[in-house]
């Protein structure tokens, strides 16, 4: 067992794996990680599935049984929901032992629905019914339209992972959607004590974008490199703490409602000049999740250090962001761009995935 990973979990942060493929689900690797590494959940996205489907022949046997009449999009969801259902079963023991706090597996709605609230709700309901597991989370982008969908899905009793959050403003919007959805569900007389949600706040991409701007400025500006992402996330955590307190939340908590935990996403270090576990070490705290790519998880296992860091130096975080604005770096402009780029990247991955799936289906049909 990894002492460092277990210490991270003991500090109040859940470790989720930002990766899924069929091989690890069947060869015992995932079961081992759950048993030994304090792993309590798993996330997927179109890019992860694109890579999983492109490599090897793990999906060929099932793909050969998919009716030719199904579209490539429908065929993909046959494969993806099978993987996610099996992963949910692997994490069911965690879900049960934590009474629904943890043990979730995430599956994303089609990226081209990011600006379509009604379409998102319809597809989320369909995927929820197909997977048919209480520890499924449906991933919905944190757009304005996504927030509308989130409120309805929470009211429906569907667990939601809000993805592609970069700004405090967007984070506030989805927290409101979550709380309003719980209120709507409770008002209808339905239970709210087993609904889970996380708000996936992306971290390292913020530094990558802002560092690029600072690199062309003077030395005093360059001293701010590597500061923005962690500062932004710490202020998101402060918003989380403030939002899930007070009379409005207490009324829901009295009925067993659970907080919408911040989930730190994009936590692999993109700049080799930075410590490879910096976006884990600096954002540790109660009621948080970190979804780790395999390489980052292994790095933390080897040399990660644990302390209650997410509430440290919040005033310094505020000052760092003010200093950036003073240098002419607009955090709002950066996060708006990152959201647009993230949506486009996931949509392109989905297009590439479907094209590869079409080729594979043709090849399998020809071989038969």
CSV table of C-alpha atoms in Angstrom, one decimal:
chain,number,residue,atom,x,y,z
A,1,UNK,CA,0.0,0.0,0.0
A,2,UNK,CA,1.1,3.6,-0.6
A,3,UNK,CA,1.4,5.6,2.6
A,4,UNK,CA,1.4,8.9,0.7
A,5,UNK,CA,-1.9,8.1,-1.2
A,6,UNK,CA,-3.5,6.9,2.0
A,7,UNK,CA,-2.4,10.0,3.9
A,8,UNK,CA,-3.8,12.2,1.1
A,9,UNK,CA,-7.2,10.4,1.5
A,10,UNK,CA,-7.0,10.8,5.3
A,11,UNK,CA,-6.6,14.5,4.8
A,12,UNK,CA,-10.1,14.7,3.3
A,13,UNK,CA,-9.2,14.5,-0.4
A,14,UNK,CA,-10.7,11.7,-2.5
A,15,UNK,CA,-8.4,10.2,-5.2
A,16,UNK,CA,-10.1,9.5,-8.5
A,17,UNK,CA,-8.4,8.2,-11.5
A,18,UNK,CA,-8.6,10.3,-14.6
A,19,UNK,CA,-8.5,7.4,-17.0
A,20,UNK,CA,-10.5,4.4,-18.1
A,21,UNK,CA,-9.9,1.5,-20.5
A,22,UNK,CA,-11.3,-2.0,-20.9
A,23,UNK,CA,-8.0,-3.7,-20.1
A,24,UNK,CA,-7.6,-2.3,-16.6
A,25,UNK,CA,-11.2,-3.2,-15.9
A,26,UNK,CA,-10.6,-6.8,-16.7
A,27,UNK,CA,-7.0,-7.6,-15.7
A,28,UNK,CA,-7.3,-6.8,-12.0
A,29,UNK,CA,-5.5,-3.5,-12.1
A,30,UNK,CA,-8.4,-1.4,-11.1
A,31,UNK,CA,-9.4,-3.7,-8.3
A,32,UNK,CA,-5.8,-3.6,-7.0
A,33,UNK,CA,-5.7,0.2,-7.1
A,34,UNK,CA,-9.0,0.4,-5.1
A,35,UNK,CA,-7.7,-2.1,-2.5
A,36,UNK,CA,-4.2,-0.7,-2.2
A,37,UNK,CA,-4.1,3.0,-3.3
A,38,UNK,CA,-7.2,4.5,-1.6
A,39,UNK,CA,-8.7,5.0,-5.1
A,40,UNK,CA,-12.3,5.9,-4.7
A,41,UNK,CA,-13.6,7.0,-8.1
A,42,UNK,CA,-12.9,7.4,-11.8
A,43,UNK,CA,-13.5,10.0,-14.5
A,44,UNK,CA,-13.7,9.7,-18.2
A,45,UNK,CA,-14.0,12.2,-21.1
A,46,UNK,CA,-14.1,12.0,-24.9
A,47,UNK,CA,-10.3,12.3,-25.1
A,48,UNK,CA,-9.7,9.4,-22.8
A,49,UNK,CA,-12.1,7.2,-24.7
A,50,UNK,CA,-10.6,8.3,-28.0
A,51,UNK,CA,-7.2,7.0,-26.8
A,52,UNK,CA,-8.7,3.8,-25.3
A,53,UNK,CA,-10.5,2.9,-28.4
A,54,UNK,CA,-7.6,3.7,-30.7
A,55,UNK,CA,-5.2,1.4,-29.0
A,56,UNK,CA,-5.3,-2.4,-29.4
A,57,UNK,CA,-8.2,-4.7,-29.9
A,58,UNK,CA,-9.8,-4.8,-26.5
A,59,UNK,CA,-13.1,-3.5,-27.9
A,60,UNK,CA,-13.2,-5.5,-31.1
A,61,UNK,CA,-15.1,-8.4,-29.8
A,62,UNK,CA,-18.0,-6.4,-28.5
A,63,UNK,CA,-17.9,-4.0,-31.4
A,64,UNK,CA,-18.4,-6.9,-33.8
A,65,UNK,CA,-21.7,-7.6,-32.1
A,66,UNK,CA,-23.0,-4.1,-32.4
A,67,UNK,CA,-25.8,-4.1,-35.0
A,68,UNK,CA,-24.8,-2.4,-38.3
A,69,UNK,CA,-28.0,-0.4,-38.1
A,70,UNK,CA,-26.7,1.6,-35.1
A,71,UNK,CA,-24.9,4.9,-35.9
A,72,UNK,CA,-21.3,5.3,-34.9
A,73,UNK,CA,-22.4,7.6,-32.1
A,74,UNK,CA,-24.8,4.9,-30.8
A,75,UNK,CA,-22.1,2.2,-31.2
A,76,UNK,CA,-19.7,4.3,-29.1
A,77,UNK,CA,-22.2,4.6,-26.2
A,78,UNK,CA,-22.8,0.9,-26.3
A,79,UNK,CA,-19.0,0.4,-25.6
A,80,UNK,CA,-18.7,3.4,-23.2
A,81,UNK,CA,-21.7,2.5,-21.1
A,82,UNK,CA,-20.4,-1.1,-20.8
A,83,UNK,CA,-17.0,0.2,-19.5
A,84,UNK,CA,-18.6,2.6,-17.1
A,85,UNK,CA,-21.1,0.1,-15.8
A,86,UNK,CA,-18.3,-2.3,-15.1
A,87,UNK,CA,-16.3,0.4,-13.4
A,88,UNK,CA,-19.3,1.4,-11.3
A,89,UNK,CA,-19.5,-2.2,-10.2
A,90,UNK,CA,-15.8,-2.2,-9.2
A,91,UNK,CA,-16.4,0.9,-7.1
A,92,UNK,CA,-19.7,-0.3,-5.6
A,93,UNK,CA,-18.0,-1.4,-2.4
A,94,UNK,CA,-16.6,2.1,-1.9
A,95,UNK,CA,-20.0,3.7,-2.6
A,96,UNK,CA,-21.7,1.4,-0.1
A,97,UNK,CA,-19.1,1.7,2.6
A,98,UNK,CA,-19.1,5.6,2.4
A,99,UNK,CA,-22.9,5.6,2.2
A,100,UNK,CA,-22.8,7.3,-1.2
A,101,UNK,CA,-20.2,9.9,-0.5
A,102,UNK,CA,-17.7,8.3,-2.8
A,103,UNK,CA,-17.2,5.5,-5.3
A,104,UNK,CA,-18.5,7.3,-8.4
A,105,UNK,CA,-17.6,6.8,-12.1
A,106,UNK,CA,-18.3,9.7,-14.6
A,107,UNK,CA,-19.6,9.5,-18.1
A,108,UNK,CA,-19.9,12.6,-20.3
A,109,UNK,CA,-22.8,13.6,-22.5
A,110,UNK,CA,-21.9,14.2,-26.1
A,111,UNK,CA,-19.6,17.3,-26.4
A,112,UNK,CA,-21.8,18.8,-29.2
A,113,UNK,CA,-24.6,19.3,-26.6
A,114,UNK,CA,-22.6,21.8,-24.5
A,115,UNK,CA,-24.9,24.7,-25.6
A,116,UNK,CA,-28.1,22.7,-25.6
A,117,UNK,CA,-29.8,22.4,-22.2
A,118,UNK,CA,-32.7,20.3,-23.4
A,119,UNK,CA,-30.5,18.0,-25.4
A,120,UNK,CA,-28.1,17.5,-22.5
A,121,UNK,CA,-31.0,16.6,-20.1
A,122,UNK,CA,-32.4,14.1,-22.6
A,123,UNK,CA,-29.1,12.4,-23.2
A,124,UNK,CA,-28.2,12.4,-19.5
A,125,UNK,CA,-31.5,10.7,-18.7
A,126,UNK,CA,-30.9,8.1,-21.4
A,127,UNK,CA,-27.3,7.3,-20.3
A,128,UNK,CA,-28.5,7.2,-16.6
A,129,UNK,CA,-31.1,4.6,-17.5
A,130,UNK,CA,-28.7,2.5,-19.7
A,131,UNK,CA,-25.9,2.3,-17.1
A,132,UNK,CA,-28.5,1.8,-14.3
A,133,UNK,CA,-26.1,2.2,-11.4
A,134,UNK,CA,-26.5,4.5,-8.4
A,135,UNK,CA,-22.8,5.5,-8.4
A,136,UNK,CA,-22.8,6.8,-12.0
A,137,UNK,CA,-22.1,10.5,-12.4
A,138,UNK,CA,-23.2,12.2,-15.7
A,139,UNK,CA,-20.6,14.8,-16.8
A,140,UNK,CA,-22.1,18.1,-18.0
A,141,UNK,CA,-20.0,21.1,-19.1
A,142,UNK,CA,-20.2,24.2,-16.9
A,143,UNK,CA,-21.7,26.5,-19.6
A,144,UNK,CA,-24.7,28.7,-19.0
A,145,UNK,CA,-26.9,26.1,-20.8
A,146,UNK,CA,-25.1,23.4,-18.8
A,147,UNK,CA,-26.2,25.0,-15.5
A,148,UNK,CA,-29.8,24.9,-16.6
A,149,UNK,CA,-29.4,21.2,-17.4
A,150,UNK,CA,-27.7,20.6,-14.1
A,151,UNK,CA,-30.6,22.0,-12.1
A,152,UNK,CA,-33.1,19.7,-13.8
A,153,UNK,CA,-30.9,16.6,-13.6
A,154,UNK,CA,-30.4,17.1,-9.9
A,155,UNK,CA,-34.1,17.6,-9.5
A,156,UNK,CA,-34.5,14.3,-11.4
A,157,UNK,CA,-32.2,12.6,-8.8
A,158,UNK,CA,-29.3,12.1,-11.3
A,159,UNK,CA,-25.7,12.5,-10.0
A,160,UNK,CA,-23.8,15.2,-11.9
A,161,UNK,CA,-20.1,15.9,-12.4
A,162,UNK,CA,-19.9,19.5,-13.7
A,163,UNK,CA,-16.9,19.7,-16.0
A,164,UNK,CA,-14.7,22.4,-17.7
A,165,UNK,CA,-15.0,25.0,-14.9
A,166,UNK,CA,-12.3,27.6,-15.1
A,167,UNK,CA,-13.8,30.7,-13.5
A,168,UNK,CA,-15.2,31.6,-10.1
A,169,UNK,CA,-18.2,33.1,-11.8
A,170,UNK,CA,-19.0,29.7,-13.6
A,171,UNK,CA,-18.4,27.9,-10.3
A,172,UNK,CA,-20.9,30.1,-8.5
A,173,UNK,CA,-23.4,29.5,-11.3
A,174,UNK,CA,-23.2,25.7,-11.0
A,175,UNK,CA,-23.3,25.7,-7.2
A,176,UNK,CA,-26.6,27.7,-7.5
A,177,UNK,CA,-27.9,25.2,-10.1
A,178,UNK,CA,-27.1,22.3,-7.7
A,179,UNK,CA,-28.7,23.9,-4.7
A,180,UNK,CA,-31.8,25.0,-6.7
A,181,UNK,CA,-32.1,21.4,-8.1
A,182,UNK,CA,-32.0,20.0,-4.6
A,183,UNK,CA,-34.7,22.5,-3.5
A,184,UNK,CA,-36.9,21.6,-6.4
A,185,UNK,CA,-36.6,17.9,-5.7
A,186,UNK,CA,-37.2,18.3,-2.0
A,187,UNK,CA,-40.3,20.5,-2.7
A,188,UNK,CA,-41.7,17.7,-4.8
A,189,UNK,CA,-41.4,15.3,-1.8
A,190,UNK,CA,-38.4,13.3,-3.1
A,191,UNK,CA,-35.4,12.1,-1.2
A,192,UNK,CA,-32.2,14.1,-1.6
A,193,UNK,CA,-29.8,12.2,0.7
A,194,UNK,CA,-28.2,10.1,-1.9
A,195,UNK,CA,-27.6,12.6,-4.7
A,196,UNK,CA,-23.9,13.2,-5.4
A,197,UNK,CA,-22.3,16.0,-7.4
A,198,UNK,CA,-18.8,17.4,-7.9
A,199,UNK,CA,-17.7,20.6,-9.6
A,200,UNK,CA,-14.6,19.9,-11.7
A,201,UNK,CA,-12.4,23.0,-11.5
A,202,UNK,CA,-9.6,22.9,-14.0
A,203,UNK,CA,-6.2,24.0,-12.7
A,204,UNK,CA,-3.0,23.6,-14.7
A,205,UNK,CA,-4.4,24.9,-18.0
A,206,UNK,CA,-4.8,28.3,-16.3
A,207,UNK,CA,-1.1,28.5,-15.6
A,208,UNK,CA,-0.2,27.4,-19.1
A,209,UNK,CA,-2.3,30.2,-20.6
A,210,UNK,CA,-1.3,32.9,-18.2
A,211,UNK,CA,2.4,32.0,-18.1
A,212,UNK,CA,2.6,32.4,-21.8
A,213,UNK,CA,1.4,36.0,-21.5
A,214,UNK,CA,3.7,36.8,-18.6
A,215,UNK,CA,6.7,35.3,-20.4
A,216,UNK,CA,6.9,38.3,-22.8
A,217,UNK,CA,6.9,40.8,-19.9
A,218,UNK,CA,9.5,41.9,-17.5
A,219,UNK,CA,11.1,40.1,-14.6
A,220,UNK,CA,8.5,41.3,-12.1
A,221,UNK,CA,5.7,39.9,-14.2
A,222,UNK,CA,7.5,36.7,-14.7
A,223,UNK,CA,7.7,36.3,-10.9
A,224,UNK,CA,3.9,35.7,-11.1
A,225,UNK,CA,4.3,32.7,-13.3
A,226,UNK,CA,2.9,29.5,-11.8
A,227,UNK,CA,0.8,31.4,-9.3
A,228,UNK,CA,-2.6,32.0,-11.0
A,229,UNK,CA,-4.0,28.4,-11.2
A,230,UNK,CA,-3.6,27.6,-7.6
A,231,UNK,CA,-4.7,31.0,-6.5
A,232,UNK,CA,-7.8,30.7,-8.6
A,233,UNK,CA,-8.6,27.2,-7.2
A,234,UNK,CA,-8.1,28.4,-3.6
A,235,UNK,CA,-10.7,31.1,-4.2
A,236,UNK,CA,-13.0,28.5,-5.7
A,237,UNK,CA,-12.7,26.5,-2.5
A,238,UNK,CA,-13.4,29.6,-0.4
A,239,UNK,CA,-16.6,30.0,-2.5
A,240,UNK,CA,-17.5,26.4,-1.9
A,241,UNK,CA,-17.2,26.8,1.9
A,242,UNK,CA,-19.3,30.0,1.9
A,243,UNK,CA,-22.0,28.5,-0.4
A,244,UNK,CA,-22.5,25.4,1.7
A,245,UNK,CA,-23.2,27.1,4.9
A,246,UNK,CA,-25.9,29.4,6.3
A,247,UNK,CA,-29.7,28.9,6.6
A,248,UNK,CA,-30.4,28.0,3.0
A,249,UNK,CA,-28.0,25.1,3.0
A,250,UNK,CA,-28.9,24.1,6.5
A,251,UNK,CA,-32.5,23.5,5.4
A,252,UNK,CA,-31.3,21.0,2.8
A,253,UNK,CA,-28.6,19.4,5.0
A,254,UNK,CA,-31.4,18.7,7.5
A,255,UNK,CA,-32.8,16.4,4.8
A,256,UNK,CA,-29.5,14.7,4.3
A,257,UNK,CA,-28.2,16.7,1.3
A,258,UNK,CA,-24.6,16.4,0.5
A,259,UNK,CA,-22.3,19.3,-0.6
A,260,UNK,CA,-21.2,19.6,-4.2
A,261,UNK,CA,-17.5,18.9,-3.7
A,262,UNK,CA,-14.8,20.8,-5.6
A,263,UNK,CA,-12.9,18.4,-7.9
A,264,UNK,CA,-9.5,19.5,-9.1
A,265,UNK,CA,-9.1,18.5,-12.7
A,266,UNK,CA,-6.2,19.0,-15.1
A,267,UNK,CA,-3.8,18.4,-12.3
A,268,UNK,CA,-0.9,17.0,-14.3
A,269,UNK,CA,2.0,19.5,-14.5
A,270,UNK,CA,2.4,20.9,-18.0
A,271,UNK,CA,5.5,23.0,-17.3
A,272,UNK,CA,8.6,20.8,-16.5
A,273,UNK,CA,10.0,23.7,-14.5
A,274,UNK,CA,7.3,23.1,-11.9
A,275,UNK,CA,7.1,20.3,-9.3
A,276,UNK,CA,5.3,17.4,-11.0
A,277,UNK,CA,2.8,17.1,-8.1
A,278,UNK,CA,2.3,20.8,-7.4
A,279,UNK,CA,-1.4,20.8,-8.4
A,280,UNK,CA,-2.1,18.0,-5.9
A,281,UNK,CA,0.1,19.2,-3.0
A,282,UNK,CA,-1.2,22.8,-3.0
A,283,UNK,CA,-4.9,22.0,-3.1
A,284,UNK,CA,-5.4,19.4,-0.3
A,285,UNK,CA,-8.4,19.9,2.0
A,286,UNK,CA,-11.6,18.6,3.4
A,287,UNK,CA,-14.4,17.6,1.0
A,288,UNK,CA,-12.2,17.8,-2.1
A,289,UNK,CA,-11.5,15.4,-4.9
A,290,UNK,CA,-8.5,15.3,-7.2
A,291,UNK,CA,-8.8,13.3,-10.4
A,292,UNK,CA,-5.3,12.1,-11.2
A,293,UNK,CA,-3.9,10.9,-14.5
A,294,UNK,CA,-2.0,7.7,-14.0
A,295,UNK,CA,1.5,9.4,-14.2
A,296,UNK,CA,0.6,12.0,-11.7
A,297,UNK,CA,-0.8,9.4,-9.3
A,298,UNK,CA,2.4,7.4,-9.6
A,299,UNK,CA,4.5,10.6,-9.0
A,300,UNK,CA,2.5,11.4,-5.8
A,301,UNK,CA,2.9,7.8,-4.6
A,302,UNK,CA,6.6,8.2,-5.0
A,303,UNK,CA,7.3,11.7,-3.5
A,304,UNK,CA,4.1,13.6,-2.8
A,305,UNK,CA,3.8,15.6,0.5
A,306,UNK,CA,0.5,16.0,2.4
A,307,UNK,CA,-0.7,19.0,4.3
A,308,UNK,CA,-3.9,20.9,4.6
A,309,UNK,CA,-3.0,23.4,1.9
A,310,UNK,CA,-6.1,24.6,0.1
A,311,UNK,CA,-7.0,27.1,2.9
A,312,UNK,CA,-3.4,28.4,3.3
A,313,UNK,CA,-2.5,31.9,2.2
A,314,UNK,CA,-5.9,32.8,0.6
A,315,UNK,CA,-5.1,36.5,1.0
A,316,UNK,CA,-1.9,35.9,-0.9
A,317,UNK,CA,-4.0,34.2,-3.6
A,318,UNK,CA,-6.2,37.3,-3.9
A,319,UNK,CA,-3.1,39.5,-4.1
A,320,UNK,CA,-1.6,37.4,-6.9
A,321,UNK,CA,-4.7,37.7,-9.0
A,322,UNK,CA,-4.9,41.4,-8.4
A,323,UNK,CA,-1.3,41.7,-9.5
A,324,UNK,CA,-2.0,39.8,-12.7
A,325,UNK,CA,-4.8,42.2,-13.5
A,326,UNK,CA,-2.5,45.1,-12.8
A,327,UNK,CA,-0.1,43.7,-15.4
A,328,UNK,CA,-2.9,43.7,-18.0
A,329,UNK,CA,-3.6,39.9,-17.7
A,330,UNK,CA,-7.4,39.4,-17.6
A,331,UNK,CA,-8.2,36.2,-15.8
A,332,UNK,CA,-11.8,36.4,-17.1
A,333,UNK,CA,-10.6,36.6,-20.7
A,334,UNK,CA,-8.2,33.7,-20.1
A,335,UNK,CA,-10.9,31.5,-18.5
A,336,UNK,CA,-13.4,32.3,-21.2
A,337,UNK,CA,-10.9,31.3,-23.8
A,338,UNK,CA,-10.0,28.1,-21.9
A,339,UNK,CA,-13.7,27.1,-21.7
A,340,UNK,CA,-14.1,27.6,-25.5
A,341,UNK,CA,-10.9,25.7,-26.2
A,342,UNK,CA,-11.9,22.9,-23.8
A,343,UNK,CA,-15.3,22.5,-25.5
A,344,UNK,CA,-13.7,22.5,-28.9
A,345,UNK,CA,-11.0,20.0,-27.9
A,346,UNK,CA,-13.5,17.5,-26.5
A,347,UNK,CA,-15.7,17.9,-29.5
A,348,UNK,CA,-12.8,17.3,-31.8
A,349,UNK,CA,-11.8,14.2,-29.8
A,350,UNK,CA,-15.4,13.0,-30.2
A,351,UNK,CA,-15.3,13.5,-33.9
A,352,UNK,CA,-11.9,11.7,-34.2
A,353,UNK,CA,-13.2,8.9,-32.0
A,354,UNK,CA,-16.3,8.4,-34.1
A,355,UNK,CA,-14.2,8.4,-37.3
A,356,UNK,CA,-11.9,5.8,-35.9
A,357,UNK,CA,-14.8,3.7,-34.7
A,358,UNK,CA,-16.3,3.9,-38.2
A,359,UNK,CA,-13.1,2.6,-39.7
A,360,UNK,CA,-12.9,-0.2,-37.2
A,361,UNK,CA,-16.5,-1.2,-37.8
A,362,UNK,CA,-15.8,-1.4,-41.5
A,363,UNK,CA,-12.7,-3.5,-41.0
A,364,UNK,CA,-14.5,-5.9,-38.7
A,365,UNK,CA,-17.4,-6.2,-41.1
A,366,UNK,CA,-15.0,-6.9,-44.0
A,367,UNK,CA,-13.1,-9.6,-42.0
A,368,UNK,CA,-16.4,-11.4,-41.4
